Amino acid sequence: MLGSRRRPLATPARRRKVLSPRETKQQRDEEETKKKKSAVVVVATPNKQIILLTIIIIIVIIIMVFFFFFFVFLMTTTIPSSLGQEYLQTIAIARSYPHETSAFTQGLCFASDGLYESDGLYGHSRVRRVDVDSGTSVAETKLHDRQFGEGLSLVADGVLLQLTWREKVMIEWDLTLRKLRTLPQPFPGEGWGVTLDDTKGIVYFTDGSARLHAYRRSPVVSPRNKGGGQEEEIRYEKVREPRFVVDPKLQGARIEGLNELEMVNGELWANVYPMRHHKASNCIARIDPDTAAVKGWVDLNLLVTLQSRKVQTHRLNFVLNGIAFLPDEDENENDHQQQRNNTSAASSKKGRLFVTGKEWDFMYHVDVVPFATETNPVDFVRQRCGLHLPPPR
C-alpha cells in the first residue's frame, strides 16, 4: 500500500552460549589462578624491598666491625700508651765513670762507706771497695783460687754476703773486707745473684734459672764448745718455696737466666743471662718480689755500643752485669712505702742507679725514662732483649 511504512526486519537476537558444568568449573579455576598470580605480584614487591634493606644493613654492620677491629689493631701496634711506657723503659746516661777492664763483674752494691764489687773467674775472684770516680780499688780481698766469686749484697749492718758459683758456699765480709765466716749455700744449684729487701728482712737468691729463692738471715746465739761464753751462729732460713719468675705479657713465659739482683724502690731488679741457651740480655727485668711476676723491662742496649771492641765482639762473655742503687739520704719510711705502692716506681727520682758489665770500660749513673717507640712494647722485648722464650702461641 502506498503511504504505508515498511516495518524493519527484526534482527535476530544473539544467543548466549550456555556453558556446560565442566566448562564453568574450568573458567572459575582460570579466574582464581589469575587472582593468585596478581596477589603474588602484589605481595612479592614489598618482600623484595625488605630483603634488599636487610642486605644493606648486614653490609653496613660488616663494614663497621671491620673498621672497629682495624682501629683496635692500630692502637695496639703504634705508639704505646702509659701502660706500654710502664712495661718498657730505657735509660738516659747521667754520668759515665771509668771501670776496671780486668774486673769480671758479678755483683755490685752500696754500703754505708761506698761502692762494693764482686769479681769472678777462677784465680781472679775477689771482693773490693771501689772509688767511683776513678774505678780503682780502695781495698780488696782475693778469694781462694778454686772459688768463683758471684753476687754481692749488704745483708745486715756492716755485713756483706758474697756468693760463689759452683762451690756451694757463701762468704760474709765486714766493710773492711775481713772475712767473718763461710756458710753453706742454703738453696740447691749454683749461686748467681743476691740482694736484701730490708723492708721485710728477706734475702733473695738466684741460681741461673727462672727460680727466685727467698730466705731470712737469722742470728742464733749458742754456747761455745770450749772456754764457756756464747757465740753467734748465722743461719739462712727458708721463707717460702722458690717461685718461678714469669712475664704475664709474654704469655706467662718463665724468665730463664736470672742473675745479679738489686732492690730498687720496692721492686726486684734483675740482670738476665740465659747462658745455658747461648743468649745474653741487655735488658733489666723489673719484678714484683711478692708474686715473682715481671712488671716491666728497662732496655740498656745503648750501653753495649759504648764499650770496647772486645766487649762488643764477645757479647756472650762480657755481658751487662751489675746493678747498684743508692737511695736518697732523706728518704723516710713513708716515702719508701709510697714507692712500693707507686706503679711508676721504676722512674722515681728517689735515688741513683748505677750499672756496668763484665770487663766493661765504663760504669754508668743512669736515669730511667719512657721509651718512645712505635714498636709494640711486647714485640720489642721479644726481639731485642735477648731472652730465651718459647715461640708465641
PDB file of C-alpha atoms in Angstrom, residues 106-108 149-153 161-165 170 185 187 190-196 203-209 211-215 257-262 268-271 321:
ATOM      1  CA  GLN A 106     129.438 -10.438  89.167  1.00  0.00           C
ATOM      2  CA  GLY A 107     127.897  -8.267  91.872  1.00  0.00           C
ATOM      3  CA  LEU A 108     127.576  -4.586  92.719  1.00  0.00           C
ATOM      4  CA  GLY A 149     133.013 -15.094  93.012  1.00  0.00           C
ATOM      5  CA  GLU A 150     129.387 -14.292  92.229  1.00  0.00           C
ATOM      6  CA  GLY A 151     126.628 -11.983  93.533  1.00  0.00           C
ATOM      7  CA  LEU A 152     127.203  -9.499  96.358  1.00  0.00           C
ATOM      8  CA  SER A 153     124.826  -7.669  98.711  1.00  0.00           C
ATOM      9  CA  LEU A 161     127.364 -11.516 101.618  1.00  0.00           C
ATOM     10  CA  GLN A 162     129.200 -12.882  98.580  1.00  0.00           C
ATOM     11  CA  LEU A 163     128.116 -15.990  96.664  1.00  0.00           C
ATOM     12  CA  THR A 164     130.283 -18.496  94.825  1.00  0.00           C
ATOM     13  CA  TRP A 165     129.319 -20.118  91.548  1.00  0.00           C
ATOM     14  CA  MET A 170     128.775 -18.177 100.763  1.00  0.00           C
ATOM     15  CA  GLN A 185     124.707 -22.230 100.427  1.00  0.00           C
ATOM     16  CA  PHE A 187     119.492 -23.447  98.269  1.00  0.00           C
ATOM     17  CA  GLU A 190     124.520 -22.683  91.503  1.00  0.00           C
ATOM     18  CA  GLY A 191     124.991 -19.320  93.193  1.00  0.00           C
ATOM     19  CA  TRP A 192     124.340 -16.338  90.913  1.00  0.00           C
ATOM     20  CA  GLY A 193     122.620 -13.274  92.394  1.00  0.00           C
ATOM     21  CA  VAL A 194     121.676 -11.971  95.844  1.00  0.00           C
ATOM     22  CA  THR A 195     120.017  -8.914  97.370  1.00  0.00           C
ATOM     23  CA  LEU A 196     118.239  -7.861 100.561  1.00  0.00           C
ATOM     24  CA  VAL A 203     117.294 -12.163 101.214  1.00  0.00           C
ATOM     25  CA  TYR A 204     116.600 -13.165  97.602  1.00  0.00           C
ATOM     26  CA  PHE A 205     118.847 -15.521  95.645  1.00  0.00           C
ATOM     27  CA  THR A 206     119.045 -16.656  92.010  1.00  0.00           C
ATOM     28  CA  ASP A 207     120.672 -19.784  90.606  1.00  0.00           C
ATOM     29  CA  GLY A 208     120.810 -19.001  86.867  1.00  0.00           C
ATOM     30  CA  SER A 209     117.387 -20.491  86.166  1.00  0.00           C
ATOM     31  CA  ARG A 211     113.692 -19.651  90.125  1.00  0.00           C
ATOM     32  CA  LEU A 212     113.683 -16.992  92.812  1.00  0.00           C
ATOM     33  CA  HIS A 213     114.682 -18.173  96.305  1.00  0.00           C
ATOM     34  CA  ALA A 214     113.655 -16.327  99.477  1.00  0.00           C
ATOM     35  CA  TYR A 215     115.484 -16.709 102.825  1.00  0.00           C
ATOM     36  CA  GLY A 257     118.928 -16.902  83.431  1.00  0.00           C
ATOM     37  CA  LEU A 258     118.119 -14.644  86.395  1.00  0.00           C
ATOM     38  CA  ASN A 259     121.437 -13.207  87.521  1.00  0.00           C
ATOM     39  CA  GLU A 260     122.536 -10.181  89.576  1.00  0.00           C
ATOM     40  CA  LEU A 261     119.787  -8.704  91.791  1.00  0.00           C
ATOM     41  CA  GLU A 262     119.049  -5.331  93.367  1.00  0.00           C
ATOM     42  CA  LEU A 268     113.322  -6.508  92.492  1.00  0.00           C
ATOM     43  CA  TRP A 269     115.545  -5.714  89.514  1.00  0.00           C
ATOM     44  CA  ALA A 270     117.462  -8.500  87.792  1.00  0.00           C
ATOM     45  CA  ASN A 271     120.101  -8.848  85.116  1.00  0.00           C
ATOM     46  CA  ASN A 321     126.003  -7.406  84.868  1.00  0.00           C
TER      47      ASN A 321
END
